[in-house]
CSV table of C-alpha atoms in Angstrom, one decimal:
chain,number,residue,atom,x,y,z
D,1,MET,CA,25.6,0.8,-62.2
D,2,ASP,CA,28.4,-1.4,-60.9
D,3,ALA,CA,27.2,-5.0,-61.1
D,4,GLN,CA,30.0,-6.1,-58.7
D,5,LEU,CA,28.1,-4.5,-55.9
D,6,ASP,CA,25.2,-6.8,-56.5
D,7,ASN,CA,27.4,-9.7,-55.5
D,8,VAL,CA,28.1,-8.3,-52.1
D,9,LYS,CA,26.0,-9.8,-49.2
D,10,PHE,CA,24.6,-7.3,-46.7
D,11,ASP,CA,23.3,-8.6,-43.4
D,12,ALA,CA,19.7,-8.4,-42.1
D,13,ASN,CA,20.3,-4.7,-41.3
D,14,GLY,CA,21.7,-4.0,-44.8
D,15,LEU,CA,25.2,-3.7,-43.5
D,16,ILE,CA,28.6,-5.3,-44.2
D,17,PRO,CA,31.8,-5.1,-42.1
D,18,ALA,CA,34.6,-3.3,-43.8
D,19,ILE,CA,38.2,-3.8,-42.6
D,20,VAL,CA,40.5,-0.9,-43.4
D,21,GLN,CA,44.2,-1.6,-43.9
D,22,ASP,CA,47.2,0.7,-44.6
D,23,HIS,CA,48.2,-0.2,-48.1
D,24,ALA,CA,51.8,0.5,-47.6
D,25,THR,CA,52.6,-1.1,-44.2
D,26,GLY,CA,49.8,-3.6,-44.0
D,27,GLU,CA,48.7,-2.3,-40.5
D,28,VAL,CA,45.0,-2.9,-39.9
D,29,LEU,CA,43.5,0.5,-39.0
D,30,MET,CA,39.9,0.0,-38.2
D,31,MET,CA,36.7,-1.9,-38.9
D,32,ALA,CA,33.4,-0.1,-39.6
D,33,TRP,CA,30.1,-0.9,-41.3
D,34,MET,CA,29.0,0.0,-44.8
D,35,ASN,CA,25.5,-0.1,-46.3
D,36,ARG,CA,25.1,-0.3,-50.1
D,37,ASP,CA,25.0,3.5,-50.4
D,38,SER,CA,28.3,4.0,-48.5
D,39,LEU,CA,30.0,1.3,-50.5
D,40,ALA,CA,28.8,2.8,-53.8
D,41,LYS,CA,30.0,6.2,-52.6
D,42,THR,CA,33.4,4.7,-51.6
D,43,VAL,CA,33.8,3.1,-55.0
D,44,GLU,CA,32.8,6.4,-56.8
D,45,THR,CA,34.8,8.9,-54.8
D,46,ARG,CA,37.7,6.6,-53.8
D,47,LYS,CA,37.4,7.9,-50.2
D,48,THR,CA,35.9,5.6,-47.5
D,49,HIS,CA,32.3,6.3,-46.5
D,50,PHE,CA,30.6,4.2,-43.7
D,51,PHE,CA,27.2,3.9,-42.2
D,52,SER,CA,27.0,4.9,-38.5
D,53,ARG,CA,24.6,2.5,-36.6
D,54,SER,CA,24.4,4.9,-33.7
D,55,ARG,CA,23.7,8.1,-35.7
D,56,ASN,CA,21.8,6.1,-38.4
D,57,LYS,CA,23.6,8.0,-41.2
D,58,LEU,CA,26.2,7.8,-43.9
D,59,TRP,CA,29.5,9.5,-43.0
D,60,LEU,CA,32.7,10.3,-44.9
D,61,LYS,CA,35.6,9.1,-42.8
D,62,GLY,CA,37.6,12.3,-41.9
D,63,GLU,CA,34.7,14.7,-42.4
D,64,SER,CA,35.4,16.3,-39.0
D,65,SER,CA,39.1,15.6,-38.5
D,66,GLY,CA,40.3,15.8,-42.1
D,67,HIS,CA,41.7,12.4,-41.7
D,68,VAL,CA,40.4,10.9,-44.9
D,69,GLN,CA,41.3,7.5,-46.3
D,70,ASN,CA,42.2,7.4,-50.0
D,71,VAL,CA,41.1,4.0,-51.4
D,72,LYS,CA,43.8,1.9,-53.1
D,73,SER,CA,41.9,-1.4,-53.5
D,74,ILE,CA,38.7,-3.1,-52.4
D,75,ALA,CA,38.6,-6.9,-51.9
D,76,THR,CA,35.9,-9.2,-50.6
D,77,ASP,CA,36.1,-12.6,-49.0
D,78,CYS,CA,35.0,-16.0,-50.0
D,79,ASP,CA,31.4,-15.5,-48.7
D,80,GLN,CA,31.4,-12.0,-50.1
D,81,ASP,CA,30.0,-10.7,-46.7
D,82,VAL,CA,33.1,-8.9,-45.5
D,83,LEU,CA,35.2,-6.2,-47.3
D,84,LEU,CA,38.9,-5.4,-47.0
D,85,ILE,CA,39.8,-1.9,-48.1
D,86,LYS,CA,43.4,-0.8,-48.6
D,87,VAL,CA,44.0,2.9,-48.1
D,88,GLU,CA,46.4,5.7,-47.8
D,89,GLN,CA,45.5,7.1,-44.4
D,90,ILE,CA,45.8,10.9,-44.0
D,91,GLY,CA,46.6,11.8,-40.3
D,92,ALA,CA,45.4,8.9,-38.2
D,93,ALA,CA,42.5,6.4,-38.3
D,94,CYS,CA,41.4,6.5,-34.7
D,95,HIS,CA,39.3,9.2,-33.1
D,96,ASP,CA,41.3,8.6,-29.9
D,97,GLY,CA,44.3,9.9,-31.6
D,98,TYR,CA,46.1,6.7,-32.4
D,99,TYR,CA,47.2,5.8,-35.9
D,100,SER,CA,45.3,2.5,-35.7
D,101,CYS,CA,42.1,1.8,-33.7
D,102,PHE,CA,43.7,-1.5,-32.6
D,103,TYR,CA,46.0,0.1,-30.0
D,104,ARG,CA,45.2,-2.2,-27.1
D,105,GLN,CA,46.9,-5.6,-26.8
D,106,HIS,CA,46.0,-8.6,-24.7
D,107,GLN,CA,48.6,-9.6,-22.1
D,108,ALA,CA,49.0,-13.1,-20.8
D,109,ASN,CA,48.5,-13.4,-17.1
D,110,GLN,CA,47.9,-9.7,-16.6
D,111,GLY,CA,44.9,-7.7,-15.5
D,112,ASP,CA,44.5,-5.2,-18.2
D,113,TRP,CA,45.0,-4.6,-21.9
D,114,LYS,CA,48.3,-2.9,-22.7
D,115,ILE,CA,48.4,0.2,-24.9
D,116,VAL,CA,50.8,-0.5,-27.7
D,117,GLY,CA,49.7,2.0,-30.4
D,118,LYS,CA,51.3,5.3,-31.1
D,119,LYS,CA,49.4,8.5,-30.5
D,120,ILE,CA,49.5,10.8,-33.5
D,121,PHE,CA,47.3,13.7,-32.4
D,122,ASP,CA,45.4,15.1,-29.5
D,123,PRO,CA,41.7,14.4,-29.9
D,124,GLU,CA,40.7,17.5,-27.8
D,125,SER,CA,42.4,19.8,-30.3
D,126,VAL,CA,41.2,18.0,-33.5
D,127,TYR,CA,37.5,17.5,-32.5
D,128,GLN,CA,36.9,20.9,-31.1
D,129,LYS,CA,33.8,21.5,-29.0
D,130,LYS,CA,31.4,23.6,-30.8
R,1,MET,CA,39.6,-15.8,-14.9
R,2,ASP,CA,41.0,-13.3,-17.3
R,3,ALA,CA,39.6,-9.8,-16.4
R,4,GLN,CA,40.6,-8.5,-19.8
R,5,LEU,CA,37.8,-10.5,-21.4
R,6,ASP,CA,35.3,-8.6,-19.3
R,7,ASN,CA,36.2,-5.4,-21.2
R,8,VAL,CA,35.3,-6.8,-24.6
R,9,LYS,CA,31.9,-5.8,-25.9
R,10,PHE,CA,29.9,-8.5,-27.5
R,11,ASP,CA,26.9,-7.6,-29.7
R,12,ALA,CA,23.2,-8.4,-29.0
R,13,ASN,CA,23.9,-12.0,-30.2
R,14,GLY,CA,26.9,-12.3,-27.8
R,15,LEU,CA,29.3,-12.1,-30.7
R,16,ILE,CA,32.3,-10.0,-31.7
R,17,PRO,CA,34.0,-9.8,-35.2
R,18,ALA,CA,37.6,-11.2,-35.1
R,19,ILE,CA,39.9,-10.1,-37.9
R,20,VAL,CA,42.8,-12.6,-38.5
R,21,GLN,CA,46.1,-11.3,-39.9
R,22,ASP,CA,49.3,-13.1,-40.9
R,23,HIS,CA,51.7,-12.0,-38.2
R,24,ALA,CA,54.7,-12.2,-40.6
R,25,THR,CA,53.4,-10.6,-43.8
R,26,GLY,CA,50.5,-8.5,-42.5
R,27,GLU,CA,48.1,-10.1,-45.0
R,28,VAL,CA,44.6,-10.1,-43.7
R,29,LEU,CA,43.4,-13.7,-43.9
R,30,MET,CA,39.8,-13.8,-42.8
R,31,MET,CA,37.1,-12.4,-40.5
R,32,ALA,CA,35.0,-14.6,-38.3
R,33,TRP,CA,32.8,-14.3,-35.2
R,34,MET,CA,33.7,-15.2,-31.6
R,35,ASN,CA,31.5,-15.5,-28.6
R,36,ARG,CA,33.0,-15.3,-25.1
R,37,ASP,CA,33.7,-19.0,-24.9
R,38,SER,CA,35.6,-19.1,-28.2
R,39,LEU,CA,37.6,-16.0,-27.2
R,40,ALA,CA,38.5,-17.6,-23.9
R,41,LYS,CA,39.4,-20.9,-25.7
R,42,THR,CA,41.6,-18.9,-28.1
R,43,VAL,CA,43.4,-17.2,-25.3
R,44,GLU,CA,43.9,-20.4,-23.4
R,45,THR,CA,45.0,-22.7,-26.2
R,46,ARG,CA,46.7,-20.1,-28.4
R,47,LYS,CA,44.8,-21.5,-31.4
R,48,THR,CA,41.9,-19.6,-32.9
R,49,HIS,CA,38.4,-20.8,-32.1
R,50,PHE,CA,35.3,-19.2,-33.6
R,51,PHE,CA,31.5,-19.4,-33.2
R,52,SER,CA,29.6,-20.5,-36.3
R,53,ARG,CA,26.3,-18.7,-36.7
R,54,SER,CA,25.0,-21.1,-39.2
R,55,ARG,CA,25.9,-24.3,-37.3
R,56,ASN,CA,25.4,-22.6,-33.9
R,57,LYS,CA,28.5,-24.0,-32.4
R,58,LEU,CA,32.1,-23.3,-31.4
R,59,TRP,CA,34.7,-24.5,-33.8
R,60,LEU,CA,38.5,-24.8,-33.8
R,61,LYS,CA,39.8,-23.3,-37.0
R,62,GLY,CA,41.5,-26.1,-38.9
R,63,GLU,CA,39.6,-28.9,-37.1
R,64,SER,CA,38.7,-30.5,-40.5
R,65,SER,CA,41.6,-29.3,-42.7
R,66,GLY,CA,44.5,-29.2,-40.2
R,67,HIS,CA,44.9,-25.6,-41.2
R,68,VAL,CA,45.1,-24.2,-37.7
R,69,GLN,CA,46.2,-20.7,-36.7
R,70,ASN,CA,48.7,-20.3,-33.9
R,71,VAL,CA,48.0,-17.1,-32.1
R,72,LYS,CA,50.8,-14.5,-31.8
R,73,SER,CA,48.9,-11.5,-30.4
R,74,ILE,CA,45.3,-10.3,-29.7
R,75,ALA,CA,44.4,-6.7,-30.0
R,76,THR,CA,41.1,-4.8,-29.6
R,77,ASP,CA,40.0,-1.5,-31.0
R,78,CYS,CA,39.0,1.8,-29.4
R,79,ASP,CA,35.4,0.7,-28.8
R,80,GLN,CA,36.6,-2.8,-27.8
R,81,ASP,CA,33.9,-4.3,-30.0
R,82,VAL,CA,36.3,-5.8,-32.7
R,83,LEU,CA,39.3,-8.1,-32.3
R,84,LEU,CA,42.5,-8.2,-34.4
R,85,ILE,CA,44.4,-11.5,-34.0
R,86,LYS,CA,47.8,-12.0,-35.5
R,87,VAL,CA,48.6,-15.6,-36.3
R,88,GLU,CA,51.0,-18.1,-37.9
R,89,GLN,CA,48.7,-19.7,-40.5
R,90,ILE,CA,49.3,-23.4,-41.1
R,91,GLY,CA,48.3,-24.3,-44.7
R,92,ALA,CA,45.8,-21.7,-45.9
R,93,ALA,CA,43.0,-19.8,-44.2
R,94,CYS,CA,40.3,-20.1,-46.8
R,95,HIS,CA,38.2,-23.2,-47.3
R,96,ASP,CA,38.1,-22.4,-51.0
R,97,GLY,CA,41.8,-23.2,-51.1
R,98,TYR,CA,43.3,-19.7,-51.1
R,99,TYR,CA,45.8,-18.5,-48.6
R,100,SER,CA,43.5,-15.6,-47.7
R,101,CYS,CA,39.7,-15.4,-47.9
R,102,PHE,CA,40.1,-12.0,-49.5
R,103,TYR,CA,41.0,-13.3,-52.9
R,104,ARG,CA,38.5,-11.3,-55.0
R,105,GLN,CA,39.3,-7.7,-55.9
R,106,HIS,CA,37.0,-5.0,-57.2
R,107,GLN,CA,37.8,-3.7,-60.6
R,108,ALA,CA,37.0,-0.2,-61.8
R,109,ASN,CA,34.7,-0.1,-64.8
R,110,GLN,CA,34.5,-3.9,-65.0
R,111,GLY,CA,31.6,-6.4,-64.7
R,112,ASP,CA,33.0,-8.8,-62.2
R,113,TRP,CA,35.4,-9.2,-59.2
R,114,LYS,CA,38.9,-10.3,-60.2
R,115,ILE,CA,40.5,-13.3,-58.5
R,116,VAL,CA,43.8,-12.1,-57.2
R,117,GLY,CA,44.6,-14.6,-54.5
R,118,LYS,CA,46.9,-17.6,-54.7
R,119,LYS,CA,45.4,-21.1,-54.5
R,120,ILE,CA,47.3,-23.2,-52.0
R,121,PHE,CA,45.3,-26.4,-52.0
R,122,ASP,CA,42.4,-28.2,-53.7
R,123,PRO,CA,39.4,-28.1,-51.4
R,124,GLU,CA,38.0,-31.4,-52.9
R,125,SER,CA,41.0,-33.3,-51.6
R,126,VAL,CA,41.3,-31.6,-48.2
R,127,TYR,CA,37.6,-31.7,-47.3
R,128,GLN,CA,36.8,-35.3,-48.4
R,129,LYS,CA,33.2,-36.3,-48.7
R,130,LYS,CA,32.3,-38.7,-45.9
């Protein structure tokens, strides 16, 4: 048992937000939710695991795409209710094909968000219809 | 009216997580929650405003400490249910006196989180008892 996990505060649904950051460049890649099991699994395997609220199950990031995240460090904030995980990202973080999920930027005095991210892969070919 | 804000997805409580990152170094400073009003105020004033769930009110980051965050860019993720805000941080982000709130790091095979952040100020002197 890892006593450090007992200090982490999960919300009323048993979840904590986990921010994932590229360890080399500092680029923020995504935010997803972890429950206690997925955090323990992340610590144990050094690959990020999250909890999907829509599918109500634990998932290994990259289980379909192969785009896993190798964990370099795990930090927590002052209230210990948010995690910051630095990783080596294999492939790209976003299922839309961008390296980071944060590929849309707000524009002053414009009507729509601007796509600023770089597309790494074609989602159609990576997530093949079964 | 800024139509871009209509594309942002707030949760059942009308909130969205906002990750705040140092625009110059890439260091992740904190995560806090915004409602639509605090996001609109952040866009308008170019200073971060959040919604406090415990105090149930909008707050200007730095209103007590003077440690405001000057907004450089606002991005949103693929699902448009998380924000990433790059800022110039005045002073320090964390009310515990650290530059970043993520000052505790998980240690393999150890009993407790390790403090790795740098303390910038003494909270006792900045948040004076009234």
